[in-house]
Coordinates of C-alpha atoms in Angstrom, one line a residue:
M11 CA 0.0 0.0 0.0
K12 CA 1.0 3.6 -0.6
I13 CA -0.5 6.9 0.6
K14 CA -2.9 8.4 -1.9
T15 CA -4.4 11.2 0.2
V16 CA -4.1 12.7 3.6
K17 CA -6.8 14.8 5.3
I18 CA -5.9 17.0 8.4
Q19 CA -8.4 18.9 10.5
N20 CA -8.3 20.9 13.7
F21 CA -4.6 20.0 14.0
R22 CA -2.2 22.8 14.8
G23 CA -2.5 25.4 12.0
Y24 CA -5.0 23.3 10.0
K25 CA -8.5 24.3 11.2
D26 CA -10.6 23.4 8.2
E27 CA -10.2 20.0 6.6
T28 CA -7.1 20.2 4.4
V29 CA -6.6 17.6 1.7
I30 CA -3.1 16.7 0.4
D31 CA -2.7 14.3 -2.5
F32 CA 0.5 12.2 -2.6
D33 CA 2.5 10.6 -5.4
D34 CA 5.5 8.2 -5.3
L35 CA 7.5 11.4 -5.0
T36 CA 5.9 14.3 -3.2
V37 CA 7.8 17.6 -2.6
I38 CA 6.1 20.0 -0.2
V39 CA 7.2 23.6 -0.7
G40 CA 6.3 26.8 1.0
K41 CA 7.6 29.5 3.3
N42 CA 9.0 28.9 6.8
D43 CA 6.5 28.1 9.5
I44 CA 3.6 27.6 7.1
G45 CA 2.9 24.0 8.0
K46 CA 5.2 21.7 6.0
S47 CA 6.5 19.9 9.1
T48 CA 3.0 19.6 10.5
I49 CA 2.0 17.3 7.7
F50 CA 5.0 15.0 8.3
E51 CA 4.5 14.9 12.1
A52 CA 0.7 14.3 11.6
L53 CA 1.7 11.2 9.6
D54 CA 4.2 10.1 12.3
I55 CA 1.5 10.4 15.0
F56 CA -0.9 8.4 12.7
F57 CA 1.4 5.5 11.9
E58 CA 3.0 5.3 15.4
N59 CA -0.5 5.3 16.9
R60 CA 0.5 8.1 19.4
K61 CA -1.6 10.5 21.3
I62 CA -1.3 14.1 20.6
D63 CA -0.2 16.9 23.0
A64 CA -2.7 19.4 24.2
N65 CA -0.9 22.1 22.1
D66 CA -1.5 20.1 19.0
R67 CA -5.2 21.0 18.9
C68 CA -5.8 24.0 16.6
I69 CA -6.3 27.1 18.7
Y70 CA -9.3 28.1 16.6
A71 CA -11.1 24.8 17.2
S72 CA -13.9 24.6 19.7
A73 CA -13.9 22.3 22.7
K74 CA -16.0 19.7 20.7
E75 CA -13.9 20.0 17.5
Y76 CA -11.3 17.3 17.9
P77 CA -8.2 16.9 15.7
T78 CA -8.5 14.3 13.0
I79 CA -6.0 12.7 10.7
T80 CA -7.2 10.6 7.8
V81 CA -5.0 8.6 5.5
I82 CA -6.3 7.0 2.3
F83 CA -4.2 4.1 0.9
K84 CA -4.0 3.0 -2.7
D85 CA -2.4 -0.1 -4.4
L86 CA -4.3 -2.4 -2.0
P87 CA -3.3 -6.1 -1.9
S88 CA -5.5 -8.1 -4.2
K89 CA -5.8 -10.8 -1.6
L90 CA -5.2 -10.8 2.2
V91 CA -6.1 -13.0 5.1
L92 CA -8.4 -11.4 7.6
D93 CA -9.5 -14.4 9.6
S94 CA -8.6 -18.1 9.5
T95 CA -6.2 -18.9 6.6
V96 CA -8.6 -18.1 3.8
E97 CA -7.8 -15.2 1.4
T98 CA -10.3 -12.5 0.9
S99 CA -10.0 -8.8 -0.1
L100 CA -10.9 -5.5 1.3
Q101 CA -13.2 -4.9 -1.6
D102 CA -15.0 -8.3 -1.0
E103 CA -15.5 -7.3 2.6
F104 CA -16.8 -3.8 1.6
L105 CA -14.1 -2.1 3.6
V106 CA -13.1 0.3 0.9
N107 CA -14.4 3.8 0.1
A108 CA -16.2 5.1 -3.0
T109 CA -12.9 5.0 -5.0
N110 CA -12.0 1.5 -3.9
D111 CA -9.3 2.7 -1.6
L112 CA -8.7 2.0 2.1
E113 CA -9.5 5.1 4.2
I114 CA -8.6 5.2 7.9
K115 CA -9.6 8.0 10.1
K116 CA -8.2 8.7 13.5
T117 CA -9.9 11.2 15.9
Y118 CA -7.9 12.5 18.9
A119 CA -10.2 13.1 21.8
S120 CA -9.5 11.8 25.3
K121 CA -8.4 8.7 23.6
V122 CA -7.6 7.9 20.0
K123 CA -10.6 6.6 18.0
T124 CA -9.7 4.7 14.8
Q125 CA -12.3 4.1 12.1
I126 CA -12.5 2.7 8.6
A127 CA -14.4 5.0 6.3
C128 CA -16.1 2.8 3.8
Q129 CA -19.1 2.1 1.6
H130 CA -20.8 -0.4 3.8
F131 CA -24.3 -1.9 3.8
K132 CA -27.7 -0.4 4.7
E133 CA -29.3 -3.8 5.0
K134 CA -29.6 -4.8 8.7
N135 CA -28.7 -8.4 8.0
L136 CA -25.4 -7.2 6.4
K137 CA -24.1 -4.1 8.1
D138 CA -23.1 -6.0 11.3
L139 CA -21.6 -9.1 9.6
L140 CA -18.0 -8.1 10.4
L141 CA -18.9 -7.8 14.1
L142 CA -20.4 -11.3 14.4
K143 CA -18.5 -14.3 15.8
I144 CA -18.5 -17.4 13.8
E145 CA -21.4 -19.0 15.7
D146 CA -23.5 -15.9 15.3
L147 CA -22.6 -15.9 11.6
K148 CA -23.7 -19.5 11.2
Q149 CA -27.0 -18.7 12.9
R150 CA -27.5 -15.6 10.7
A151 CA -27.0 -17.9 7.6
I152 CA -29.5 -20.4 9.0
D153 CA -32.1 -17.6 9.7
L154 CA -31.7 -16.3 6.1
T155 CA -32.0 -19.9 4.7
V156 CA -28.6 -19.6 3.0
D157 CA -27.8 -22.8 1.1
K158 CA -25.3 -24.7 3.4
T159 CA -23.5 -26.1 0.3
K160 CA -22.5 -22.5 -0.6
Y161 CA -20.1 -22.0 2.3
N162 CA -17.6 -23.6 4.7
A163 CA -19.1 -23.3 8.2
K164 CA -15.6 -23.2 9.7
I165 CA -14.6 -20.0 7.9
S166 CA -16.1 -16.6 8.8
S167 CA -15.2 -14.9 5.5
D168 CA -16.8 -17.8 3.6
I169 CA -20.1 -17.5 5.5
R170 CA -20.1 -13.7 5.1
K171 CA -19.7 -14.1 1.3
A172 CA -22.5 -16.6 1.1
I173 CA -24.9 -14.4 3.0
R174 CA -24.1 -11.4 0.8
E175 CA -24.7 -13.5 -2.3
H176 CA -27.9 -15.0 -1.0
P177 CA -30.9 -14.2 -3.3
G178 CA -33.0 -11.4 -2.0
I179 CA -30.2 -9.7 -0.1
K180 CA -29.9 -6.0 -1.1
L181 CA -26.2 -4.9 -1.5
D182 CA -27.1 -1.2 -1.2
T183 CA -24.2 0.7 0.5
I184 CA -23.8 4.0 2.3
E185 CA -20.8 5.9 3.6
T186 CA -20.1 4.4 7.0
L187 CA -17.5 4.8 9.7
L188 CA -16.7 1.4 11.3
D189 CA -15.0 1.7 14.7
V190 CA -12.1 -0.8 14.7
D191 CA -12.4 -1.3 18.5
Q192 CA -15.8 -3.0 18.1
E193 CA -15.9 -6.7 18.9
G194 CA -15.3 -8.7 15.8
L195 CA -13.4 -5.9 14.0
K196 CA -10.4 -5.9 16.3
N197 CA -9.0 -9.1 14.8
I198 CA -9.6 -7.8 11.3
W199 CA -8.0 -4.5 12.1
D200 CA -4.9 -6.3 13.5
K201 CA -4.6 -8.2 10.2
I202 CA -4.9 -5.0 8.2
L203 CA -2.1 -3.3 10.2
Q204 CA 0.3 -6.0 8.9
Y205 CA -0.3 -4.7 5.3
L206 CA 0.3 -0.9 6.1
P207 CA 3.6 0.6 5.0
L208 CA 6.4 1.5 7.4
Y209 CA 6.6 5.3 7.9
A210 CA 10.1 6.6 8.6
L211 CA 10.4 10.4 9.5
F212 CA 13.8 12.2 9.3
Q213 CA 13.3 15.6 10.9
A214 CA 15.1 18.7 10.0
D215 CA 16.1 19.6 13.6
R216 CA 17.5 16.2 14.7
K217 CA 21.0 15.8 15.9
N218 CA 23.9 15.4 13.5
D219 CA 25.8 13.0 15.7
E220 CA 26.8 9.5 14.7
K221 CA 26.6 8.5 18.3
D222 CA 22.9 9.2 18.3
T223 CA 20.9 6.1 19.2
E224 CA 19.2 5.9 15.8
V225 CA 22.6 6.1 14.1
Q226 CA 24.1 3.4 16.2
N227 CA 21.2 1.0 15.7
P228 CA 22.1 -0.1 12.1
L229 CA 25.8 -0.6 13.0
K230 CA 24.9 -2.3 16.3
F231 CA 22.4 -4.5 14.5
A232 CA 25.1 -5.5 11.9
A233 CA 27.5 -6.3 14.7
E234 CA 24.8 -8.4 16.5
Q235 CA 24.1 -10.3 13.3
A236 CA 27.7 -11.0 12.7
L237 CA 28.2 -12.3 16.2
K238 CA 25.3 -14.7 15.8
K239 CA 26.9 -16.0 12.7
Y240 CA 30.1 -16.8 14.6
Q241 CA 28.5 -17.8 17.8
G242 CA 29.8 -21.4 17.5
V243 CA 33.4 -20.2 17.0
L244 CA 33.1 -17.7 19.9
N245 CA 31.8 -20.5 22.2
R246 CA 34.8 -22.7 21.3
I247 CA 37.1 -19.8 22.1
K248 CA 35.3 -19.3 25.4
E249 CA 35.7 -23.0 26.3
R250 CA 39.4 -23.0 25.4
V251 CA 40.1 -19.9 27.4
E252 CA 38.1 -21.3 30.4
K253 CA 40.0 -24.6 30.2
Q254 CA 43.4 -22.8 30.2
V255 CA 42.4 -20.5 33.0
S256 CA 41.0 -23.5 35.0
E257 CA 44.3 -25.3 34.7
I258 CA 46.2 -22.4 36.1
A259 CA 43.6 -21.9 38.8
D260 CA 43.8 -25.6 39.8
L261 CA 47.6 -25.4 40.0
T262 CA 47.3 -22.2 42.1
I263 CA 44.8 -24.0 44.5
D264 CA 47.1 -27.0 44.8
K265 CA 50.0 -24.8 45.8
L266 CA 47.7 -22.9 48.2
K267 CA 46.8 -26.2 49.9
E268 CA 50.4 -26.6 50.9
M269 CA 50.2 -23.4 53.0
N270 CA 46.5 -23.2 54.0
E271 CA 44.2 -26.1 53.1
D272 CA 41.1 -24.5 54.7
V273 CA 41.4 -21.4 52.5
A274 CA 42.2 -23.5 49.4
E275 CA 39.1 -25.7 49.9
K276 CA 36.8 -22.8 49.5
L277 CA 38.3 -21.6 46.2
K278 CA 37.2 -22.6 42.7
P279 CA 37.3 -20.9 39.3
Q280 CA 34.0 -19.3 38.2
F281 CA 33.1 -17.9 34.8
D282 CA 30.2 -15.8 33.5
K283 CA 27.6 -18.2 32.0
E284 CA 27.1 -15.9 29.0
L285 CA 29.7 -13.5 27.7
K286 CA 28.3 -10.1 26.5
W287 CA 30.2 -10.2 23.2
A288 CA 28.2 -7.3 21.9
D289 CA 29.7 -5.0 24.5
L290 CA 33.1 -5.5 23.0
F291 CA 32.0 -4.0 19.7
K292 CA 31.1 -0.3 19.6
P293 CA 31.2 0.4 15.9
T294 CA 31.4 4.0 14.6
L295 CA 32.5 5.6 11.4
S296 CA 35.7 7.5 10.7
S297 CA 37.6 8.7 7.7
D298 CA 41.3 9.1 7.6
D299 CA 41.2 8.4 11.4
V300 CA 38.9 11.4 11.9
P301 CA 35.8 10.4 13.9
M302 CA 32.5 11.3 12.1
N303 CA 31.4 13.6 14.9
K304 CA 34.5 15.8 14.1
R305 CA 33.6 16.1 10.4
G306 CA 31.6 18.9 8.9
S307 CA 27.9 19.2 9.5
G308 CA 27.1 18.6 5.9
V309 CA 29.0 15.3 5.8
R310 CA 27.4 14.2 9.2
R311 CA 23.9 15.0 8.0
L312 CA 24.4 13.2 4.7
I313 CA 25.6 10.1 6.4
L314 CA 22.8 10.4 9.0
I315 CA 20.2 10.5 6.3
N316 CA 21.5 7.2 4.9
F317 CA 21.8 5.7 8.4
F318 CA 18.1 6.6 8.7
R319 CA 17.4 4.8 5.4
A320 CA 19.3 1.8 6.6
E321 CA 17.4 1.6 9.8
A322 CA 14.1 2.0 8.0
E323 CA 15.0 -0.8 5.7
R324 CA 16.0 -3.0 8.6
K325 CA 12.6 -2.3 10.4
K326 CA 10.7 -3.0 7.2
T327 CA 12.4 -6.4 6.8
K328 CA 12.1 -7.2 10.5
N329 CA 8.4 -6.3 10.7
N330 CA 7.6 -7.7 7.2
N331 CA 6.1 -4.4 6.1
P332 CA 5.4 -4.6 2.3
N333 CA 6.2 -0.9 1.7
V334 CA 8.3 1.9 3.2
I335 CA 7.6 5.6 3.2
Y336 CA 10.6 7.9 3.7
A337 CA 9.7 11.4 4.9
I338 CA 12.7 13.7 4.9
E339 CA 12.5 17.3 6.1
E340 CA 14.7 19.8 4.4
P341 CA 17.4 17.4 3.0
E342 CA 19.3 20.4 1.7
T343 CA 20.3 21.5 5.2
S344 CA 24.1 22.0 5.5
Q345 CA 24.6 20.6 2.0
H346 CA 26.8 22.1 -0.7
P347 CA 24.7 22.9 -3.8
D348 CA 26.4 20.0 -5.8
W349 CA 25.5 17.6 -3.0
Q350 CA 21.9 19.0 -2.9
K351 CA 21.6 18.1 -6.5
K352 CA 23.0 14.6 -6.1
L353 CA 20.8 14.0 -3.1
I354 CA 17.6 15.0 -4.8
E355 CA 18.5 12.9 -7.8
A356 CA 19.0 9.9 -5.5
L357 CA 15.7 10.5 -3.8
V358 CA 13.9 10.7 -7.2
S359 CA 15.5 7.4 -8.2
L360 CA 14.5 5.9 -4.8
S361 CA 10.9 6.9 -5.4
K362 CA 10.7 4.8 -8.5
N363 CA 11.0 1.6 -6.6
D364 CA 7.8 -0.3 -6.5
N365 CA 7.7 -0.6 -2.7
T366 CA 8.8 2.9 -1.8
Q367 CA 7.3 6.4 -1.5
V368 CA 9.5 9.5 -0.8
L369 CA 8.1 12.6 0.8
V370 CA 10.3 15.7 1.0
S371 CA 9.7 19.2 2.4
T372 CA 11.9 22.0 1.3
H373 CA 12.1 25.7 0.7
S374 CA 15.2 25.3 -1.4
P375 CA 14.8 26.5 -5.0
A376 CA 17.7 24.3 -6.0
L377 CA 15.8 21.2 -5.0
S378 CA 12.3 22.4 -6.1
R379 CA 13.4 23.0 -9.7
L380 CA 14.8 19.5 -10.1
V381 CA 11.6 17.6 -9.7
P382 CA 8.5 17.1 -11.9
I383 CA 6.0 19.9 -11.6
N384 CA 3.1 17.5 -10.6
S385 CA 5.2 16.2 -7.7
I386 CA 5.2 19.6 -6.0
R387 CA 2.6 20.5 -3.3
Y388 CA 2.5 24.2 -2.7
I389 CA 1.4 25.4 0.7
Q390 CA 0.1 29.0 1.2
K391 CA -2.1 30.9 3.5
D392 CA -4.7 33.5 2.6
K393 CA -5.4 36.7 4.5
S394 CA -7.8 34.8 6.9
K395 CA -4.9 32.4 7.8
K396 CA -6.7 29.5 5.9
V397 CA -4.2 27.0 4.6
T398 CA -4.5 25.8 1.0
I399 CA -2.3 23.1 -0.6
D400 CA -2.2 23.0 -4.4
V401 CA -0.6 20.5 -6.8
G402 CA 2.1 22.1 -8.9
S403 CA 0.9 23.0 -12.4
E404 CA 1.3 25.5 -15.2
K405 CA -1.3 27.8 -13.4
N406 CA 0.6 28.3 -10.1
L407 CA 4.3 27.9 -11.2
E408 CA 4.9 31.7 -11.2
D409 CA 3.6 31.9 -7.6
I410 CA 5.8 29.0 -6.6
A411 CA 8.8 30.5 -8.3
N412 CA 8.3 33.9 -6.6
T413 CA 7.8 32.3 -3.2
L414 CA 11.0 30.2 -3.4
G415 CA 13.0 32.7 -5.3
V416 CA 13.7 30.2 -8.1
L417 CA 15.9 31.9 -10.7
P418 CA 18.1 30.4 -13.4
D419 CA 21.9 30.2 -12.9
I420 CA 22.8 33.2 -15.0
P421 CA 26.5 34.0 -15.0
K422 CA 27.6 37.1 -13.2
A423 CA 29.2 38.5 -16.4
I424 CA 25.9 38.4 -18.2
E425 CA 27.1 40.9 -20.8
K426 CA 29.5 38.2 -22.1
L427 CA 26.8 35.6 -22.6
K428 CA 26.2 34.9 -26.3
V429 CA 24.2 31.7 -26.6
I430 CA 22.0 29.3 -24.6
L431 CA 22.5 25.6 -25.0
C432 CA 19.3 23.8 -24.3
L433 CA 19.4 20.1 -23.5
E434 CA 16.9 17.5 -22.1
G435 CA 18.2 16.8 -18.6
P436 CA 21.0 17.2 -16.1
N437 CA 22.8 14.1 -17.3
D438 CA 22.9 15.6 -20.8
I439 CA 24.7 18.6 -19.5
I440 CA 27.5 16.5 -18.0
F441 CA 27.7 14.5 -21.3
F442 CA 28.0 17.6 -23.4
Q443 CA 30.6 19.2 -21.1
N444 CA 32.9 16.2 -21.6
L445 CA 31.9 15.5 -25.2
L446 CA 32.4 19.0 -26.6
K447 CA 35.6 19.5 -24.8
L448 CA 37.1 16.7 -27.0
F449 CA 36.4 19.0 -30.0
G450 CA 37.9 22.2 -28.5
L451 CA 34.8 23.7 -26.8
D452 CA 34.8 24.0 -23.0
I453 CA 31.1 24.9 -22.3
E454 CA 31.6 24.4 -18.6
N455 CA 34.0 27.4 -18.2
N456 CA 33.3 29.5 -21.3
E457 CA 31.4 32.6 -20.2
K458 CA 29.8 33.0 -23.7
V459 CA 27.6 29.9 -23.3
I460 CA 25.2 28.7 -20.6
S461 CA 23.8 25.2 -20.5
I462 CA 20.3 24.5 -19.2
F463 CA 18.0 21.5 -19.3
L464 CA 14.4 21.6 -20.3
G465 CA 13.1 18.0 -20.2
G466 CA 10.7 16.3 -17.9
A467 CA 8.3 19.1 -17.3
T468 CA 10.3 20.4 -14.4
L469 CA 9.9 23.7 -12.5
E470 CA 13.3 24.7 -13.8
Q471 CA 12.1 24.2 -17.4
W472 CA 9.3 26.7 -16.9
V473 CA 11.4 29.2 -15.0
K474 CA 14.4 29.1 -17.3
N475 CA 12.3 29.1 -20.5
N476 CA 10.2 32.1 -19.6
Y477 CA 13.0 34.0 -18.0
L478 CA 15.7 33.4 -20.6
K479 CA 13.5 34.5 -23.5
K480 CA 13.9 38.0 -22.1
L481 CA 17.6 37.9 -22.8
N482 CA 17.0 37.9 -26.5
L483 CA 19.9 35.4 -27.1
P484 CA 20.1 32.7 -29.7
E485 CA 19.3 29.2 -28.5
I486 CA 20.8 25.9 -29.6
H487 CA 18.5 22.9 -28.8
I488 CA 19.9 19.4 -29.0
Y489 CA 17.5 16.5 -28.1
D490 CA 17.7 12.8 -28.2
S491 CA 16.0 11.1 -31.2
D492 CA 14.1 8.5 -29.1
V493 CA 11.0 10.8 -28.6
A494 CA 9.2 11.5 -31.9
K495 CA 7.2 14.5 -30.6
Y496 CA 10.5 16.4 -30.0
A497 CA 10.6 16.9 -33.8
A498 CA 7.8 19.5 -33.5
S499 CA 9.8 21.4 -30.9
I500 CA 12.9 21.3 -33.0
A501 CA 11.0 22.6 -36.0
A502 CA 9.6 25.5 -33.9
V503 CA 13.1 26.5 -32.8
N504 CA 14.4 26.5 -36.3
G505 CA 11.4 28.5 -37.4
R506 CA 12.5 31.4 -35.2
G507 CA 15.3 32.2 -37.7
G508 CA 18.5 34.0 -36.9
K509 CA 21.1 31.9 -35.2
N510 CA 18.6 29.8 -33.3
Y511 CA 19.1 26.1 -34.1
G512 CA 17.6 22.8 -33.1
T513 CA 18.4 19.2 -33.9
Q514 CA 17.9 15.7 -32.7
T515 CA 20.8 13.3 -32.2
I516 CA 21.8 10.7 -34.9
M517 CA 22.1 8.2 -32.1
Y518 CA 19.0 6.9 -30.3
E519 CA 20.0 8.7 -27.0
I520 CA 23.0 10.5 -25.6
E521 CA 24.0 7.3 -23.8
N522 CA 24.8 5.8 -27.2
Y523 CA 27.7 8.2 -27.5
I524 CA 29.5 6.1 -24.8
H525 CA 31.7 3.7 -26.7
P526 CA 30.6 0.1 -25.9
D527 CA 34.2 -0.9 -25.1
L528 CA 34.0 1.3 -22.0
I529 CA 31.1 -0.6 -20.4
G530 CA 33.1 -3.5 -19.0
G531 CA 35.5 -1.2 -17.2
L532 CA 32.7 1.0 -15.8
Y533 CA 31.0 -2.0 -14.1
K534 CA 34.1 -4.1 -13.5
V535 CA 32.8 -7.0 -15.6
T536 CA 34.7 -9.1 -18.1
D537 CA 31.5 -10.3 -19.9
I538 CA 30.9 -8.5 -23.2
F539 CA 27.8 -6.3 -23.3
F540 CA 28.1 -5.5 -27.0
D541 CA 30.5 -7.1 -29.6
T542 CA 32.2 -4.4 -31.6
S543 CA 34.1 -6.9 -33.8
T544 CA 31.1 -7.7 -35.9
P545 CA 30.6 -5.9 -39.3
N546 CA 28.5 -2.8 -39.3
W547 CA 28.1 -3.0 -35.5
I548 CA 27.6 0.8 -35.4
D549 CA 24.3 0.5 -37.2
T550 CA 23.0 -1.7 -34.4
W551 CA 24.6 0.3 -31.6
K552 CA 23.2 3.7 -32.7
I553 CA 19.5 2.5 -32.3
K554 CA 20.0 0.5 -29.1
D555 CA 18.2 1.4 -25.9
V556 CA 21.4 1.3 -24.0
P557 CA 20.1 1.9 -20.4
K558 CA 17.3 -0.6 -20.7
E559 CA 19.4 -3.4 -22.4
L560 CA 22.4 -2.8 -20.2
S561 CA 20.1 -3.1 -17.2
V562 CA 18.9 -6.5 -18.3
F563 CA 22.6 -7.5 -19.0
L564 CA 23.8 -6.4 -15.5
K565 CA 20.9 -8.0 -13.6
A566 CA 21.6 -11.3 -15.3
L567 CA 25.3 -11.1 -14.2
K568 CA 24.3 -10.2 -10.7
A569 CA 21.8 -13.1 -10.5
A570 CA 24.6 -15.4 -11.7
G571 CA 26.8 -14.4 -8.8
Q572 CA 28.6 -11.1 -9.6
T573 CA 27.3 -9.5 -6.4
H574 CA 29.7 -6.5 -6.7
I575 CA 27.4 -5.0 -9.4
R576 CA 25.4 -2.0 -8.1
G577 CA 23.1 0.5 -9.7
E578 CA 21.8 -1.9 -12.4
S579 CA 18.4 -0.2 -13.0
P580 CA 17.9 2.0 -16.1
E581 CA 17.4 5.0 -13.9
A582 CA 20.8 4.4 -12.1
I583 CA 22.6 3.6 -15.4
K584 CA 22.0 6.9 -17.0
P585 CA 23.8 9.1 -14.4
T586 CA 26.6 6.5 -14.2
L587 CA 27.2 6.7 -17.9
A588 CA 27.1 10.5 -17.7
Y589 CA 29.2 11.2 -14.6
K590 CA 31.6 8.2 -14.9
G591 CA 31.5 7.2 -18.5
S592 CA 31.6 10.4 -20.4
P593 CA 34.9 11.6 -18.8
L594 CA 36.5 8.4 -20.2
L595 CA 35.6 9.3 -23.8
T596 CA 38.4 10.2 -26.3
K597 CA 38.1 11.7 -29.7
K598 CA 39.1 8.4 -31.1
H599 CA 36.0 6.8 -29.5
I600 CA 33.7 9.4 -31.1
E601 CA 35.4 8.8 -34.5
D602 CA 35.0 5.1 -34.0
L603 CA 31.3 5.7 -33.5
K604 CA 31.2 7.8 -36.7
A605 CA 29.7 10.6 -34.7
D606 CA 32.7 13.1 -35.0
K607 CA 31.2 15.1 -37.9
E608 CA 27.9 15.4 -36.0
V609 CA 29.6 16.7 -32.8
E610 CA 31.7 19.1 -34.9
S611 CA 28.5 20.5 -36.4
W612 CA 27.2 21.2 -32.9
V613 CA 30.4 22.9 -31.9
S614 CA 30.3 25.0 -35.1
K615 CA 26.7 26.1 -34.5
I616 CA 27.6 27.2 -30.9
Q617 CA 30.8 29.0 -31.8
D618 CA 29.0 30.8 -34.7
C619 CA 26.9 32.5 -32.0
F620 CA 30.1 33.9 -30.4
L621 CA 30.7 36.1 -33.4

């Protein structure tokens, strides 16, 4: 299960019911103290089943208006066991809402009341079925003259199903709140809890100390697991040490008897029954003999975030949670801009895992402009202090940009700028920096050219497109050839005239400009991904979906035992080829790919704008 929607009411600054929709990646943006952390902490209270503090009640709520937190889950399991060992489903038991999702509402009065909001039955013979014990269910079936051959009398879910399907029974439903503390629902609720995701919150103001308990847990757990593995060896060491010590002790006692037999008789060697091996191991991290708590705050926080991820993954495995939700407040804190970029790229990649959701709060323009527009949730307050949360779209991008101060990275010497190189994504910029340098053009350091990426419907795309048009500079657009619709955009650029120029690559994607002979070294494998000894190999290579096919190749090698392979998904392969592969390219590689004339034409178009 994953979170689809959260509703908050009468909780801190959220007086009216506020609805927040969630995606696999959700980035909550807004000014300081506007309620970003409140959303994450509300979820933490919900999942941890904690009570709230008196100060958590909204100050504008009346005495009878209690805080409520409602979470709607999507991607429900198609089958689950609610009683006995027989599979059923939440849909079959009519425990889903009008959109076939699981909706759980918690009300925080003197004690926490948990309810399932669902489309349940009006019919009196049906609306209490989940509350009945099996003997009462059997009696209900008898009273309704349900055919006994239609159900197994030992299985509650089977009896309920037979009753619902009995001729004459009306399955009309109405929106209902089922209290999970009711007799009969308790057991079902306990089973549902096993299918809920694990929620892991990393707060912005937590300590940056690797001796923090949460930091120690993953390393301590690893040490404990290792000790269990070698318990037999450790027991044998203990026995040998005790035997040797006993021999010395016995000799000592024998000598003592010669002087004082009474004292000697009372002595014997004693050993602890169980040695606390774990106390001998107090793992920490250090680099160049520098303890981690002496490193910079940015390094400590970056490591701490990944300790947090490791601990969440451990808990997920231990508790057998099917999914995990990472909620990370302000990941940019104490991070260099380059690390901010790498961190958000890692979180975006993480959110693409089937069993993972990533929630991030930020007021950093650097992070906000790197994510898809529709992943953004924009929090604002009107004059009456009412909070609204909108999904990022073309309609509110200007407001978001103004709120965060998102501006493109224009060089200080703007008067020297002559041309804008427009590429698809951040990986492409790294590729082109290394690729064009082989042909005498250093776009990374040349003040006459600025490189921006426009792909993926990002916030940066909107900001930079609309802002840079005011500079009245020629634009060079180079896109991959894998997307047919890009042809229209290229035609539009060329239609502007002047020195504006657009083209699509001859190769399928920019990753095809990595020579196949470099692949083995990048991933430390001796198996050949692509054979360049065959005639006309370039014709095959140029149209190959390299990230996708390389992913299949690497996963097969990993399954066969090459466990050192990491980052084998297509999403991970792309940045690897950009950041690690493109610096290895030589001009000879590009000539071998028969792409040198194409690259020279790009260089020529860019340099022509310098004149």
